[in-house]
mmCIF file of C-alpha atoms in Angstrom:
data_model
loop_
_atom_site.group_PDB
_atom_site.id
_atom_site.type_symbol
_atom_site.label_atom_id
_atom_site.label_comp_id
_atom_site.label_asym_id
_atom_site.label_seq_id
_atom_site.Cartn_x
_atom_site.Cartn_y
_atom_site.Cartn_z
ATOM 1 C CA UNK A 7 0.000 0.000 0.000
ATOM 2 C CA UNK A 8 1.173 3.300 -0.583
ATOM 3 C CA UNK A 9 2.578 5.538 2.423
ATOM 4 C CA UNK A 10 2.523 8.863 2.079
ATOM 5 C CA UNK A 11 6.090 10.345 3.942
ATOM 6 C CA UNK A 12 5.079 14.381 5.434
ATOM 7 C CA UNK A 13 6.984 16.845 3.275
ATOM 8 C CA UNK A 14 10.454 17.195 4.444
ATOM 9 C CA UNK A 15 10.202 20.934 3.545
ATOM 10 C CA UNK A 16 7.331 23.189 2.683
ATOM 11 C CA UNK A 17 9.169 26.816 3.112
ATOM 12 C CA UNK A 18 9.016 28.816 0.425
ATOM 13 C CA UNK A 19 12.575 29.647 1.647
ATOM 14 C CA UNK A 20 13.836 26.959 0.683
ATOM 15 C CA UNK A 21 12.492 26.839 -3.319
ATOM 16 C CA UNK A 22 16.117 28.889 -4.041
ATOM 17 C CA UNK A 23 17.081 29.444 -7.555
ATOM 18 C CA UNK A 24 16.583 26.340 -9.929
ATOM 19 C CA UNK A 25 13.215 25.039 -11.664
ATOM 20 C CA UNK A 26 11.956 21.453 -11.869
ATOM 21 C CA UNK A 27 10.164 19.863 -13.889
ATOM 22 C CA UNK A 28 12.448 16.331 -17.599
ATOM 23 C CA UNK A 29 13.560 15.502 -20.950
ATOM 24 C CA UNK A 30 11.442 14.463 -24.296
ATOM 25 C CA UNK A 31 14.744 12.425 -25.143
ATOM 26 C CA UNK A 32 14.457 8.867 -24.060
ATOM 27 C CA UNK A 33 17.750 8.325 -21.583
ATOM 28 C CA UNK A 34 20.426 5.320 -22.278
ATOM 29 C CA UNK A 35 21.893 4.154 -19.017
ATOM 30 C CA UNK A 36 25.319 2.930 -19.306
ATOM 31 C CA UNK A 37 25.019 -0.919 -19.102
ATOM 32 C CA UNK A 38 27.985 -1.044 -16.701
ATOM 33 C CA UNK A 39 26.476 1.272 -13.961
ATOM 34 C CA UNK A 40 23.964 -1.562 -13.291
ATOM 35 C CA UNK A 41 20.798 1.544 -12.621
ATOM 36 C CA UNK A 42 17.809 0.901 -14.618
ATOM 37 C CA UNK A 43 16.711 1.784 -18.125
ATOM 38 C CA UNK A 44 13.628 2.300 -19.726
ATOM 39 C CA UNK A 45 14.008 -1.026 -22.152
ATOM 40 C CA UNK A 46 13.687 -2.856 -18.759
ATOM 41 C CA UNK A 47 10.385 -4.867 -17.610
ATOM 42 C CA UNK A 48 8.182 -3.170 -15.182
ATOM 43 C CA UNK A 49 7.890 -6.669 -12.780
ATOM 44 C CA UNK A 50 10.234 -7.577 -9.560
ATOM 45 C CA UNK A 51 12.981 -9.508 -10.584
ATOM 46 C CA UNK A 52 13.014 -11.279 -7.215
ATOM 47 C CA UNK A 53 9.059 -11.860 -7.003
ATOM 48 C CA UNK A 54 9.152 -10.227 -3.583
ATOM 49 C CA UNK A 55 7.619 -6.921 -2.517
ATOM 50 C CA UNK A 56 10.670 -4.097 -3.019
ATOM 51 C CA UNK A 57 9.556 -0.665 -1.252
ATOM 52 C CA UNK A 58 10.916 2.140 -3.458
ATOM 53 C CA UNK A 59 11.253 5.355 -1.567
ATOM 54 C CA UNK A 60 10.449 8.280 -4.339
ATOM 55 C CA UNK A 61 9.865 11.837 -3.939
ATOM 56 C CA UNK A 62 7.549 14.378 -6.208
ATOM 57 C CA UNK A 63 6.349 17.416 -6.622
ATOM 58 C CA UNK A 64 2.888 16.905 -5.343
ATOM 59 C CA UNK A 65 1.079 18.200 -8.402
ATOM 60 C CA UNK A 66 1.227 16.211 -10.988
ATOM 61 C CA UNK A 67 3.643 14.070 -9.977
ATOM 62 C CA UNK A 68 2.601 12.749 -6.434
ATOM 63 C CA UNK A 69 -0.747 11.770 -8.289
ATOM 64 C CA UNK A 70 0.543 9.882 -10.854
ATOM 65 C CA UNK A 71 2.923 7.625 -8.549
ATOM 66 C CA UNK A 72 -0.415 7.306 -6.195
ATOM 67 C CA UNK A 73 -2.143 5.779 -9.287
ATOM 68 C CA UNK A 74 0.781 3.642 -9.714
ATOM 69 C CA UNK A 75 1.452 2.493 -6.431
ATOM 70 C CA UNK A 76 -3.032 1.695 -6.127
ATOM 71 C CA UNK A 77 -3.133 -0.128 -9.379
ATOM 72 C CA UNK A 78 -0.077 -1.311 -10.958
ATOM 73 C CA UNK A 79 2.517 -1.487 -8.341
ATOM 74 C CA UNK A 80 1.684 -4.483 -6.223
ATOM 75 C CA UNK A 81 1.400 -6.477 -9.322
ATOM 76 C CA UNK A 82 4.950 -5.588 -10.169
ATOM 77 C CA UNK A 83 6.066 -6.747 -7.325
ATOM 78 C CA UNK A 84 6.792 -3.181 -5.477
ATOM 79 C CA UNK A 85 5.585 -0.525 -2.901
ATOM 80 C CA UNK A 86 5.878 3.360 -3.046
ATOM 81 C CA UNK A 87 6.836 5.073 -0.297
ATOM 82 C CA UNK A 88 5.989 8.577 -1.455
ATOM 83 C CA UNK A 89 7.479 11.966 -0.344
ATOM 84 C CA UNK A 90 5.669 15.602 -1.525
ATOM 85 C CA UNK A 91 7.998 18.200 -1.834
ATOM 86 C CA UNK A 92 6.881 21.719 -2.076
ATOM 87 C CA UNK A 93 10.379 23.344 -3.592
ATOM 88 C CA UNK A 94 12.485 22.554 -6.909
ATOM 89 C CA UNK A 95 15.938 21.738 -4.318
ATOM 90 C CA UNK A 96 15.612 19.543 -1.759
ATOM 91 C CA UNK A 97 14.456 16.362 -3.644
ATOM 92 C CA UNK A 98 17.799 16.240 -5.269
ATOM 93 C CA UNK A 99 19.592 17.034 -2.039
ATOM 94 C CA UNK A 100 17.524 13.979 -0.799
ATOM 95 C CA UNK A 101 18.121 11.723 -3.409
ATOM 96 C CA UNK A 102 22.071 12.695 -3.026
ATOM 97 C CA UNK A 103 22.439 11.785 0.998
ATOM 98 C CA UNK A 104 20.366 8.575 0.273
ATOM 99 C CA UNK A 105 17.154 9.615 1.790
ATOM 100 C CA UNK A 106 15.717 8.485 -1.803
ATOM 101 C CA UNK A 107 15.402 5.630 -3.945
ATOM 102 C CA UNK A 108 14.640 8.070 -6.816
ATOM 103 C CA UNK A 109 12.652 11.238 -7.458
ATOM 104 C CA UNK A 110 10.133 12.199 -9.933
ATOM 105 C CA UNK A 111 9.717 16.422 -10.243
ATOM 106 C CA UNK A 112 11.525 17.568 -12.622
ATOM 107 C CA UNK A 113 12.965 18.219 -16.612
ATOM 108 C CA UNK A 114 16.317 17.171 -17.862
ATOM 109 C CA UNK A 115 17.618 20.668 -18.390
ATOM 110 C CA UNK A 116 16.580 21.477 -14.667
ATOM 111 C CA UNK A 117 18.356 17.863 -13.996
ATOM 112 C CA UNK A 118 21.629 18.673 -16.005
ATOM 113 C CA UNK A 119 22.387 22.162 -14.440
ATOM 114 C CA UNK A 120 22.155 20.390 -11.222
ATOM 115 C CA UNK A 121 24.453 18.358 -12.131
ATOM 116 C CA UNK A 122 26.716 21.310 -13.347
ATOM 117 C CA UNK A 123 26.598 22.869 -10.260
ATOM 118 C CA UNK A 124 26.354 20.323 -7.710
ATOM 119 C CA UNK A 125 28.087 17.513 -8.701
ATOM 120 C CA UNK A 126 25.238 15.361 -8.532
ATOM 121 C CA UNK A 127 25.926 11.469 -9.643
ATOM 122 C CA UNK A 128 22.551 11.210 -10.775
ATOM 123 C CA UNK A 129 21.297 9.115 -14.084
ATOM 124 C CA UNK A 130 17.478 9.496 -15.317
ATOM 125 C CA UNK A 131 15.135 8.304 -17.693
ATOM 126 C CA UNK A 132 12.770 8.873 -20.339
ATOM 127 C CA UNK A 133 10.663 11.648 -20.620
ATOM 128 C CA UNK A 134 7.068 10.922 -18.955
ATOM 129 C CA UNK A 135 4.918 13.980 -19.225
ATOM 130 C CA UNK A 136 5.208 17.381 -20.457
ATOM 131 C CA UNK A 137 3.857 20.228 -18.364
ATOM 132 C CA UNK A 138 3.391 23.070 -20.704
ATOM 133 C CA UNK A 139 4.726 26.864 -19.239
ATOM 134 C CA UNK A 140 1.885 29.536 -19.992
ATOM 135 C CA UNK A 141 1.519 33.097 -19.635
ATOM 136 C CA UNK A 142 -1.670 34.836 -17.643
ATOM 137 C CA UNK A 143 -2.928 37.819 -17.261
ATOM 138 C CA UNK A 144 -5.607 39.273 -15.227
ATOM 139 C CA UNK A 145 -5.593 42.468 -17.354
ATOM 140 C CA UNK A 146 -4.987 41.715 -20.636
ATOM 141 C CA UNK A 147 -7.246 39.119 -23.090
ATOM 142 C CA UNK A 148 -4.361 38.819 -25.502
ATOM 143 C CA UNK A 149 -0.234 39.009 -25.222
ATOM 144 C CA UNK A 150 -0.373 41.970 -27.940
ATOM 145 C CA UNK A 151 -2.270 44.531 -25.355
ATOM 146 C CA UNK A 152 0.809 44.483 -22.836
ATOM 147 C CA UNK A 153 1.906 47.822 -22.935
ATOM 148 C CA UNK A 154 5.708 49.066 -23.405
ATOM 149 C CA UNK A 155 7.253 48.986 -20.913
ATOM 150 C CA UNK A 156 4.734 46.198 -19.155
ATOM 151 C CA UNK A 157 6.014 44.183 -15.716
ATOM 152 C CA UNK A 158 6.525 40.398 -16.363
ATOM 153 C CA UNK A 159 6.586 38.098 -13.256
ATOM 154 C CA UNK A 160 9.139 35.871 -14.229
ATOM 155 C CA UNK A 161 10.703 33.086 -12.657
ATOM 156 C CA UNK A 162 14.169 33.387 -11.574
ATOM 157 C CA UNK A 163 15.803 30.078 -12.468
ATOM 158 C CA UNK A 164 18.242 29.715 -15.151
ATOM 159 C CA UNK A 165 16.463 27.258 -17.135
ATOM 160 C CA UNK A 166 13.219 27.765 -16.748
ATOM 161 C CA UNK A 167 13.527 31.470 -16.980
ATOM 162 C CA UNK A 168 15.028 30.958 -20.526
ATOM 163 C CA UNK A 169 12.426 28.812 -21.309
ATOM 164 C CA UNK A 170 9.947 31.777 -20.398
ATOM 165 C CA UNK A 171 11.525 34.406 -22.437
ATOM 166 C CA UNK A 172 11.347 31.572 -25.407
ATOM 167 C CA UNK A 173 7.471 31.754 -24.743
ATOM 168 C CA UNK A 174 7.689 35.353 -24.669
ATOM 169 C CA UNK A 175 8.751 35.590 -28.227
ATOM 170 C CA UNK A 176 6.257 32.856 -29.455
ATOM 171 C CA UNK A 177 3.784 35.421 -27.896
ATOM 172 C CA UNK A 178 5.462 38.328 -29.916
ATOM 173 C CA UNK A 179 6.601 40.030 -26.547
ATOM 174 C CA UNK A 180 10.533 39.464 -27.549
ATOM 175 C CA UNK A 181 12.363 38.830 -30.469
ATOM 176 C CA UNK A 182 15.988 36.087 -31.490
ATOM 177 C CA UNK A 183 16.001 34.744 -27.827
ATOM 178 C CA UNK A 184 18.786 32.370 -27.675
ATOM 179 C CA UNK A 185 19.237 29.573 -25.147
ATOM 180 C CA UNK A 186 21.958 31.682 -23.692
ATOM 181 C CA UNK A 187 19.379 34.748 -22.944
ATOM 182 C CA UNK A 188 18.119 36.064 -19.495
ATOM 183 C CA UNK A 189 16.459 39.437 -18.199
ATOM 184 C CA UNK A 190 19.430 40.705 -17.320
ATOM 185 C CA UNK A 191 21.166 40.141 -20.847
ATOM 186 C CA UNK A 192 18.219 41.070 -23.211
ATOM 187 C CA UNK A 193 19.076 43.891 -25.677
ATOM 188 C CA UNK A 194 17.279 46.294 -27.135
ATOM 189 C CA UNK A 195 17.251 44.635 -30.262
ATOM 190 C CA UNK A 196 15.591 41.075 -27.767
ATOM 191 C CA UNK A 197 13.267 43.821 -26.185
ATOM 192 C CA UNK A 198 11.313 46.250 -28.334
ATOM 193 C CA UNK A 199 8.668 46.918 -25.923
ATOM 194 C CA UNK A 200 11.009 47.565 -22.951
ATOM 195 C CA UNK A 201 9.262 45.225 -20.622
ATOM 196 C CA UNK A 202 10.347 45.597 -17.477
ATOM 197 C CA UNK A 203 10.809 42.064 -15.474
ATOM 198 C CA UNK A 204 9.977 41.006 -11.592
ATOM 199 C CA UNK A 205 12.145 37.873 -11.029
ATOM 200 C CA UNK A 206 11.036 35.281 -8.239
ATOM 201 C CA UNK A 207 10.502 31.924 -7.466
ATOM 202 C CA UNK A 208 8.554 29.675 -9.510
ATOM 203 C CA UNK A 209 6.364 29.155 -6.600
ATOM 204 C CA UNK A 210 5.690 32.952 -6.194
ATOM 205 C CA UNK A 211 4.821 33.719 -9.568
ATOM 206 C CA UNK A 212 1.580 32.426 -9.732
ATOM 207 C CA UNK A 213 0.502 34.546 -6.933
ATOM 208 C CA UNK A 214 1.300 37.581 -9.130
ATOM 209 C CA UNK A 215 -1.147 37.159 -11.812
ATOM 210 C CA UNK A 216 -3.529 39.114 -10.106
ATOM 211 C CA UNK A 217 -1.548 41.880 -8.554
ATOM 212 C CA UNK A 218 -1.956 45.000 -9.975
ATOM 213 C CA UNK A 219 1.261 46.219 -11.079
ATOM 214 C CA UNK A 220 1.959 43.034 -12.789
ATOM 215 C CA UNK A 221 0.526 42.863 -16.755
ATOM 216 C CA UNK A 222 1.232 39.369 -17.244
ATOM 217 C CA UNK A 223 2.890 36.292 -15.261
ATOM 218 C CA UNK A 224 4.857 33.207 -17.123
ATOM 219 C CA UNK A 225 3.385 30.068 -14.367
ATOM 220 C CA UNK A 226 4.741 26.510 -14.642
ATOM 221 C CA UNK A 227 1.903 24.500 -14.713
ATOM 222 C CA UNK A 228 2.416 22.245 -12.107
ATOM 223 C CA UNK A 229 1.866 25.812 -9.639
ATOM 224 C CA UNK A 230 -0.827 26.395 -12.195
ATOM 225 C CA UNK A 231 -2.826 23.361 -10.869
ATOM 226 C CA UNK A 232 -2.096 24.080 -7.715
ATOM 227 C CA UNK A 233 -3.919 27.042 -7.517
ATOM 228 C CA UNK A 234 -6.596 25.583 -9.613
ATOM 229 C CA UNK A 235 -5.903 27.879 -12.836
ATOM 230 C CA UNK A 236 -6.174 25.972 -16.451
ATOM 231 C CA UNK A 237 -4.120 26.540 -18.988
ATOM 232 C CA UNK A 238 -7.413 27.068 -21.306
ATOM 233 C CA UNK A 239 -7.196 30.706 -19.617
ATOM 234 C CA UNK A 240 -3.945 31.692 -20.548
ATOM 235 C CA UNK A 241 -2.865 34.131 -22.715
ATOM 236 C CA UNK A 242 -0.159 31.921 -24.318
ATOM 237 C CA UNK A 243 0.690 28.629 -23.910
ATOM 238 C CA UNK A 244 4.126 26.791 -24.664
ATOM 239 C CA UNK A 245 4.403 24.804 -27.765
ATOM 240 C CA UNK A 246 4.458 21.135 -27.290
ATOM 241 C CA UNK A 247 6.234 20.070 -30.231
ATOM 242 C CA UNK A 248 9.915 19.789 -30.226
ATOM 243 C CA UNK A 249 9.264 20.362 -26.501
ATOM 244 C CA UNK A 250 12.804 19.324 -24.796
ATOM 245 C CA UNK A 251 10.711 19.537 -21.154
ATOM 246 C CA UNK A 252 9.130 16.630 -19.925
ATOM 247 C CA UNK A 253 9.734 15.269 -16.974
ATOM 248 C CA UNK A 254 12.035 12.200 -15.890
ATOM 249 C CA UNK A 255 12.473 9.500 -13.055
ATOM 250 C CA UNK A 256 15.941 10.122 -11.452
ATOM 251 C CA UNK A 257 18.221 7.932 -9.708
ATOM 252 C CA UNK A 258 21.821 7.646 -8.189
ATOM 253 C CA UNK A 259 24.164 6.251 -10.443
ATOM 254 C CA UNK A 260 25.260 4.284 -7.768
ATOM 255 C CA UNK A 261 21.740 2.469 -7.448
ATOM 256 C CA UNK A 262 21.267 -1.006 -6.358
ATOM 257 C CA UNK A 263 17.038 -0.827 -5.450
ATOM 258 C CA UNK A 264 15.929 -2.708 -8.146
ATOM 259 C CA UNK A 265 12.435 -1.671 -8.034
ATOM 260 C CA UNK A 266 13.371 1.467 -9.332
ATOM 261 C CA UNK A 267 13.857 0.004 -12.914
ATOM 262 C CA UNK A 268 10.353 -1.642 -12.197
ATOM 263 C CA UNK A 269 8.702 2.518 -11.712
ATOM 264 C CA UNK A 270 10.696 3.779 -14.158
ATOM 265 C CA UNK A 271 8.714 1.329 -16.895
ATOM 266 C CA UNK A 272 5.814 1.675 -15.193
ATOM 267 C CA UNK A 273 5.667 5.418 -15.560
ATOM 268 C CA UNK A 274 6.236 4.665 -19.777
ATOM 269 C CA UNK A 275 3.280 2.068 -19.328
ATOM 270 C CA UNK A 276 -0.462 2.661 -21.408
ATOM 271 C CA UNK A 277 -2.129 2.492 -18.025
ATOM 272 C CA UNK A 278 -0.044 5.845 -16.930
ATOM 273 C CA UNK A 279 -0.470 7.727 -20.395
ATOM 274 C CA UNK A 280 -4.044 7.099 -19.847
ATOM 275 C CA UNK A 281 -5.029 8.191 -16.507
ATOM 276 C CA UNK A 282 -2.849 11.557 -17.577
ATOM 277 C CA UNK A 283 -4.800 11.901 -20.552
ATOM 278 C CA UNK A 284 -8.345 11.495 -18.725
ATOM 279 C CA UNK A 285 -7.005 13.612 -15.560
ATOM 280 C CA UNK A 286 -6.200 16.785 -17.570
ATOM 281 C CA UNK A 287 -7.969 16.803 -20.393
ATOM 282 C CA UNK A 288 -7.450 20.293 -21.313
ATOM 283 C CA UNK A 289 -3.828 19.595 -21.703
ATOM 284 C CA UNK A 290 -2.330 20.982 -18.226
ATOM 285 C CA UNK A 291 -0.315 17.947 -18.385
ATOM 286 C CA UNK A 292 0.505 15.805 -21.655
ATOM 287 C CA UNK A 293 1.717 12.104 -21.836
ATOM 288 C CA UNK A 294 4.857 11.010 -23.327
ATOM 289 C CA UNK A 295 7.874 13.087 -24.631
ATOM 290 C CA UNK A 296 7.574 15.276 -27.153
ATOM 291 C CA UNK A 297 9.127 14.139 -30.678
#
């Protein structure tokens, strides 16, 4: 049965600069690490129950390992022993010290500048689900009526802040944003309207749509269910195709649970796509990695 661990931190403090949420490129373990891949059957290999201790974001991701762990898990032959985290940083600080089998929150971009800068020895795999970014506005029924000169809430992670300013300019907000760009870099030339940027934690942005010196707000959507918004609202949505975000199962390279190759192909499974397909029908969150 599934266990349900009390978040280890819900400060808002503690969501510090970097932004979850996995790759649309299937991952290829190295076969002499031993960790699981993705090519791997989703059953125990020793036909005994094997508890896999994995932590999530609790929107969409703590849902989708409860529908795992009540309806395909025990016939696999495991048990998840599920922690919600309310911040983008602690669940790989978890997963480092050991606290974790795995952890399920976040994209491989997010993944790989952890790496970078924290010398994670983390492996992951394919992508799962894509949770579109989209821009909202309580003023404004269309991205072209932000004036010059307009305040975006932004987030204020590296990746996912690029990945905002790349909405931004599918809006028509910005113009030639490269994957190098940030608010602090943007030219002229990147800005025509002079919009002027608020920068804050992913978690915090959402809260911003409606305040009134704010003309629009780029939300990831997992905070956008969280506050019970719909991405049918929004002003602008990301594009799904070509989209390098979805999100990924993670693991130490030095793994030896077993059962985390077992979740890791039953996240990929039918039974998964479906219940994301029938949970958010209006496209909040999408199944699969984008091609």
């Amino acid at each position: 049965m599934r266990k349900i661990i009390p978040t280890i931190a819900a400060s808002l403090a503690a969501a510090l600069a970097l932004t979850a949420c996995g790759s649309s490129t299937p991952s290829t373990t190295p076969s002499d690490t031993g960790a699981p891949t993705t090519s791997e059957s989703a059953e125990a290999p020793t036909g005994e129950v094997t508890v896999v201790k994995v932590g999530a974001s609790p929107v969409p991701h703590q849902q989708i390992l409860e529908y795992i762990d009540e309806n395909l898990a025990a016939d696999a032959g495991i048990d998840l022993e599920i922690t919600p985290f309310d911040d983008y940083v602690l669940p790989n600080e978890a997963l480092a010290d050991g606290t974790l089998d795995a952890n399920y929150f976040q994209h491989l971009p997010y993944l790989e500048e952890e790496i970078a800068t924290k010398g994670y020895a983390f492996e992951h795999g394919a992508g799962v689900h894509i949770e579109p970014l989209s821009l909202f506005s309580s003023k404004h029924a269309e991205p072209a009526a932000v004036p010059d000169g307009g305040l975006i809430a932004i987030t204020n992670d590296v990746t996912n802040q690029n990945r905002a300013l790349k909405l931004l300019e599918k809006a028509g907000l910005l113009a030639n944003i490269d994957d190098a760009a940030s608010v602090l870099s943007l030219t002229d030339e990147q800005n025509p309207k002079g919009l002027q940027f608020e920068e804050t934690n992913p978690e915090i942005v959402v809260t911003l749509i409606d305040d009134p010196k704010v003309d629009a707000a780029v939300v990831n959507s997992n905070f956008i269910l969280t506050a019970g918004l719909n991405t049918e609202d929004a002003i602008d949505v990301e594009a799904v195709e070509g989209n390098p975000y979805a999100n990924i199962l993670a693991w130490r390279t030095d793994n030896t649970n077993e059962g985390v190759a077992v979740l890791e192909g039953l996240l990929h499974s039918p039974e998964v796509a479906e219940f994301i397909r029938t949970t958010w029908p209006s496209g909040n969150v999408l199944p699969g990695a984008a091609s």
